[in-house]
Short mmCIF file of C-alpha atoms in Angstrom, two decimals:
data_model
loop_
_atom_site.label_atom_id
_atom_site.label_comp_id
_atom_site.label_asym_id
_atom_site.label_seq_id
_atom_site.Cartn_x
_atom_site.Cartn_y
_atom_site.Cartn_z
CA UNK A 1 88.73 -143.85 -205.79
CA UNK A 2 88.51 -140.68 -208.18
CA UNK A 3 88.77 -137.31 -206.92
CA UNK A 4 87.05 -134.09 -208.16
CA UNK A 5 88.40 -133.58 -211.49
CA UNK A 6 88.20 -130.27 -213.60
CA UNK A 7 88.53 -129.48 -217.49
CA UNK A 8 90.33 -128.10 -218.98
CA UNK A 9 93.11 -127.31 -216.39
CA UNK A 10 93.67 -124.20 -218.46
CA UNK A 11 91.58 -121.60 -220.94
CA UNK A 12 92.69 -119.02 -222.90
CA UNK A 13 89.87 -116.73 -224.49
CA UNK A 14 89.47 -113.70 -226.44
CA UNK A 15 86.97 -110.71 -224.79
CA UNK A 16 83.57 -111.30 -225.89
CA UNK A 17 83.79 -115.23 -226.28
CA UNK A 18 81.79 -117.92 -224.68
CA UNK A 19 83.61 -120.24 -222.20
CA UNK A 20 82.42 -123.73 -220.55
CA UNK A 21 84.08 -125.21 -217.62
CA UNK A 22 83.17 -128.57 -216.40
CA UNK A 23 83.23 -130.18 -212.80
CA UNK A 24 83.26 -134.13 -212.06
CA UNK A 25 82.46 -134.33 -208.61
CA UNK A 26 83.27 -137.39 -206.83
CA UNK A 27 80.68 -139.97 -207.31
CA UNK A 28 78.15 -140.23 -204.78
CA UNK A 29 78.32 -136.89 -203.85
CA UNK A 30 75.09 -134.98 -203.96
CA UNK A 31 76.36 -131.54 -203.31
CA UNK A 32 78.22 -129.86 -205.67
CA UNK A 33 80.02 -126.00 -205.34
CA UNK A 34 81.77 -123.46 -207.99
CA UNK A 35 84.22 -121.11 -206.28
CA UNK A 36 86.55 -118.38 -207.94
CA UNK A 37 89.84 -117.79 -206.92
CA UNK A 38 91.09 -114.13 -208.06
CA UNK A 39 94.84 -113.11 -207.52
CA UNK A 40 94.81 -111.30 -204.22
CA UNK A 41 90.97 -112.07 -203.60
CA UNK A 42 90.90 -115.39 -201.74
CA UNK A 43 88.50 -117.85 -202.74
CA UNK A 44 84.67 -116.39 -204.07
CA UNK A 45 81.34 -118.62 -203.47
CA UNK A 46 79.50 -118.44 -206.99
CA UNK A 47 76.66 -121.44 -206.87
CA UNK A 48 75.98 -124.45 -204.86
CA UNK A 49 73.98 -127.45 -206.57
CA UNK A 50 72.10 -130.17 -204.45
CA UNK A 51 71.29 -132.91 -206.79
CA UNK A 52 70.54 -131.06 -209.96
CA UNK A 53 69.21 -128.01 -208.33
CA UNK A 54 70.55 -125.03 -207.31
CA UNK A 55 68.75 -123.43 -204.51
CA UNK A 56 71.28 -120.64 -204.09
CA UNK A 57 72.95 -118.51 -207.12
CA UNK A 58 73.58 -115.89 -205.09
CA UNK A 59 76.92 -115.68 -205.68
CA UNK A 60 77.03 -115.47 -209.33
CA UNK A 61 78.96 -111.89 -210.22
CA UNK A 62 76.42 -111.36 -213.61
CA UNK A 63 73.84 -112.72 -215.71
CA UNK A 64 76.92 -113.50 -217.74
CA UNK A 65 77.32 -116.40 -215.38
CA UNK A 66 74.96 -119.71 -215.33
CA UNK A 67 75.36 -123.12 -214.30
CA UNK A 68 73.39 -126.55 -214.67
CA UNK A 69 74.11 -130.14 -213.40
CA UNK A 70 72.76 -132.75 -215.00
CA UNK A 71 71.94 -136.53 -213.71
CA UNK A 72 73.14 -135.47 -210.18
CA UNK A 73 76.56 -135.60 -211.39
CA UNK A 74 78.81 -133.62 -213.88
CA UNK A 75 78.43 -129.67 -213.82
CA UNK A 76 79.00 -127.21 -216.59
CA UNK A 77 79.74 -123.39 -215.47
CA UNK A 78 79.23 -121.27 -218.62
CA UNK A 79 80.65 -117.80 -219.10
CA UNK A 80 79.02 -115.59 -221.83
CA UNK A 81 80.43 -112.53 -223.33
CA UNK A 82 83.86 -113.43 -221.47
CA UNK A 83 85.55 -109.91 -219.90
CA UNK A 84 88.75 -109.48 -218.48
CA UNK A 85 87.96 -109.24 -215.13
CA UNK A 86 86.37 -112.89 -215.62
CA UNK A 87 90.04 -114.16 -215.46
CA UNK A 88 90.56 -116.45 -212.44
CA UNK A 89 90.59 -119.88 -211.12
CA UNK A 90 87.69 -121.69 -210.97
CA UNK A 91 87.43 -124.30 -208.31
CA UNK A 92 84.52 -127.20 -208.12
CA UNK A 93 84.13 -128.94 -204.94
CA UNK A 94 81.59 -131.41 -203.90
CA UNK A 95 80.45 -133.69 -200.28
CA UNK A 96 78.52 -135.96 -199.80
CA UNK A 97 74.91 -135.27 -198.05
CA UNK A 98 74.90 -134.30 -194.31
CA UNK A 99 78.91 -133.58 -194.50
CA UNK A 100 80.78 -130.42 -194.35
CA UNK A 101 83.79 -131.39 -195.52
CA UNK A 102 84.16 -130.44 -199.13
CA UNK A 103 86.70 -132.08 -201.65
CA UNK A 104 88.39 -129.72 -204.35
CA UNK A 105 89.41 -130.17 -207.98
CA UNK A 106 92.49 -129.05 -209.17
CA UNK A 107 90.63 -125.87 -210.80
CA UNK A 108 90.60 -124.34 -214.31
CA UNK A 109 92.67 -121.40 -214.47
CA UNK A 110 90.63 -118.86 -217.21
CA UNK A 111 92.36 -116.13 -219.23
CA UNK A 112 90.34 -113.59 -221.02
CA UNK A 113 92.82 -111.54 -223.39
CA UNK B 1 77.17 -112.01 -192.84
CA UNK B 2 79.72 -114.40 -191.79
CA UNK B 3 83.62 -113.77 -192.87
CA UNK B 4 86.87 -114.90 -192.00
CA UNK B 5 90.08 -112.51 -191.57
CA UNK B 6 93.29 -113.99 -191.39
CA UNK B 7 96.71 -112.29 -191.47
CA UNK B 8 98.28 -111.33 -194.60
CA UNK B 9 101.27 -112.25 -196.23
CA UNK B 10 103.53 -113.33 -197.61
CA UNK B 11 105.05 -114.83 -194.41
CA UNK B 12 108.88 -115.66 -194.63
CA UNK B 13 110.24 -117.89 -192.14
CA UNK B 14 113.68 -119.74 -191.99
CA UNK B 15 113.27 -123.89 -191.51
CA UNK B 16 112.45 -125.11 -188.28
CA UNK B 17 111.22 -122.06 -187.42
CA UNK B 18 108.04 -121.59 -184.99
CA UNK B 19 104.88 -120.82 -187.11
CA UNK B 20 101.66 -119.02 -186.46
CA UNK B 21 99.13 -117.70 -188.85
CA UNK B 22 96.45 -115.62 -187.30
CA UNK B 23 92.74 -116.19 -188.22
CA UNK B 24 89.45 -115.04 -186.82
CA UNK B 25 85.94 -115.19 -187.55
CA UNK B 26 82.48 -113.84 -187.90
CA UNK B 27 79.48 -116.07 -187.48
CA UNK B 28 75.85 -115.91 -186.13
CA UNK B 29 76.00 -119.34 -185.50
CA UNK B 30 78.31 -121.94 -184.28
CA UNK B 31 80.08 -122.51 -187.29
CA UNK B 32 82.80 -125.56 -187.93
CA UNK B 33 86.49 -124.27 -188.70
CA UNK B 34 88.91 -125.55 -191.41
CA UNK B 35 92.45 -124.63 -192.80
CA UNK B 36 92.62 -125.69 -196.24
CA UNK B 37 96.14 -125.61 -197.98
CA UNK B 38 97.13 -125.06 -201.50
CA UNK B 39 100.71 -126.46 -202.57
CA UNK B 40 102.32 -124.87 -205.82
CA UNK B 41 100.56 -126.27 -208.59
CA UNK B 42 98.06 -128.25 -206.86
CA UNK B 43 94.21 -127.86 -206.11
CA UNK B 44 92.72 -127.15 -202.46
CA UNK B 45 93.23 -129.65 -199.83
CA UNK B 46 92.10 -129.91 -196.17
CA UNK B 47 94.66 -129.76 -193.53
CA UNK B 48 92.79 -129.38 -190.52
CA UNK B 49 89.17 -129.04 -188.95
CA UNK B 50 87.54 -128.17 -185.93
CA UNK B 51 83.71 -128.78 -185.20
CA UNK B 52 83.05 -127.16 -181.86
CA UNK B 53 84.39 -124.87 -179.06
CA UNK B 54 87.89 -125.89 -177.78
CA UNK B 55 88.20 -128.42 -180.27
CA UNK B 56 91.92 -129.05 -181.48
CA UNK B 57 92.63 -129.86 -184.95
CA UNK B 58 95.90 -131.21 -186.02
CA UNK B 59 97.40 -132.57 -189.19
CA UNK B 60 101.19 -133.06 -190.35
CA UNK B 61 102.39 -131.26 -187.36
CA UNK B 62 100.21 -128.32 -187.55
CA UNK B 63 97.83 -127.62 -185.13
CA UNK B 64 94.69 -125.13 -184.70
CA UNK B 65 92.07 -124.68 -181.28
CA UNK B 66 88.60 -123.52 -182.16
CA UNK B 67 88.46 -120.57 -179.78
CA UNK B 68 85.27 -119.33 -179.29
CA UNK B 69 85.41 -116.41 -176.44
CA UNK B 70 88.13 -114.60 -178.85
CA UNK B 71 86.46 -115.95 -182.10
CA UNK B 72 89.62 -117.42 -183.25
CA UNK B 73 91.33 -120.11 -185.16
CA UNK B 74 94.86 -119.57 -185.16
CA UNK B 75 97.33 -122.08 -187.18
CA UNK B 76 100.70 -123.27 -185.78
CA UNK B 77 103.29 -125.60 -186.09
CA UNK B 78 106.53 -125.67 -183.99
CA UNK B 79 109.11 -126.49 -186.72
CA UNK B 80 108.66 -125.68 -190.58
CA UNK B 81 109.91 -127.27 -193.17
CA UNK B 82 110.27 -126.11 -196.86
CA UNK B 83 107.85 -128.49 -197.95
CA UNK B 84 104.86 -126.49 -196.00
CA UNK B 85 105.36 -123.79 -198.35
CA UNK B 86 101.93 -123.01 -199.66
CA UNK B 87 99.26 -120.43 -199.50
CA UNK B 88 96.87 -121.35 -196.22
CA UNK B 89 92.96 -121.14 -196.07
CA UNK B 90 91.11 -120.37 -193.01
CA UNK B 91 87.32 -121.07 -193.49
CA UNK B 92 84.15 -121.56 -192.10
CA UNK B 93 81.08 -123.39 -192.57
CA UNK B 94 77.93 -122.34 -190.67
CA UNK B 95 76.02 -125.90 -191.07
CA UNK B 96 73.54 -124.00 -193.45
CA UNK B 97 71.31 -126.09 -195.50
CA UNK B 98 74.08 -125.56 -198.32
CA UNK B 99 77.08 -126.03 -196.26
CA UNK B 100 79.37 -123.35 -198.62
CA UNK B 101 82.51 -122.43 -196.98
CA UNK B 102 83.43 -118.76 -196.32
CA UNK B 103 87.07 -118.57 -196.89
CA UNK B 104 89.71 -115.80 -196.00
CA UNK B 105 91.98 -114.33 -198.41
CA UNK B 106 94.81 -116.86 -197.82
CA UNK B 107 98.26 -116.43 -196.35
CA UNK B 108 100.96 -117.36 -198.50
CA UNK B 109 104.04 -118.92 -196.72
CA UNK B 110 107.78 -119.00 -197.98
CA UNK B 111 110.18 -121.33 -195.81
CA UNK B 112 113.70 -120.76 -196.62
CA UNK B 113 116.35 -123.77 -196.36
#
């Protein structure tokens, strides 16, 4: 079956613009995670969804970042008024309920000029 | 809070050399431990995992043993190949309701032919 997919694969934007990043998890996976991979910084947890609700938003770096999930499936990560420090690879992962192995998408590389 | 520390790279070895990438963790509970690998241009993939003390995870010739007494999960391979060149991430999941994964910063491995 299909794995986790993300779009776009690359996004270049100007400082101050809003961007939307999309994640399609594996069908049937109830949990969905967003991480950010910055150069030399490893992976940083951003937000977690169980179904459509987000019980843990603690990793979102500022109020410019938001995410939603609809229908227990697709999730969108929105960054408003992008800054250069937002440049990173944004990774999405999903797993089935009760499993702790996460399956990762290929990521979206965001470059803010 | 929980954390993962792994040796900084890059690590450069010749083909057929022995590989060790050190990883230690801090956790309040009894986490599951993982090694993820990111090949050039690809997404993160689970390489191996161990869910309890003294378990050994293995895959593709790589091994790691969950050592509770030393809070370590070092990655080893007896004879590396050029195709093993990648970034390796040590990680833990503490079986909390959100199952978020806490990653180390990654170690870049270069294997020379």
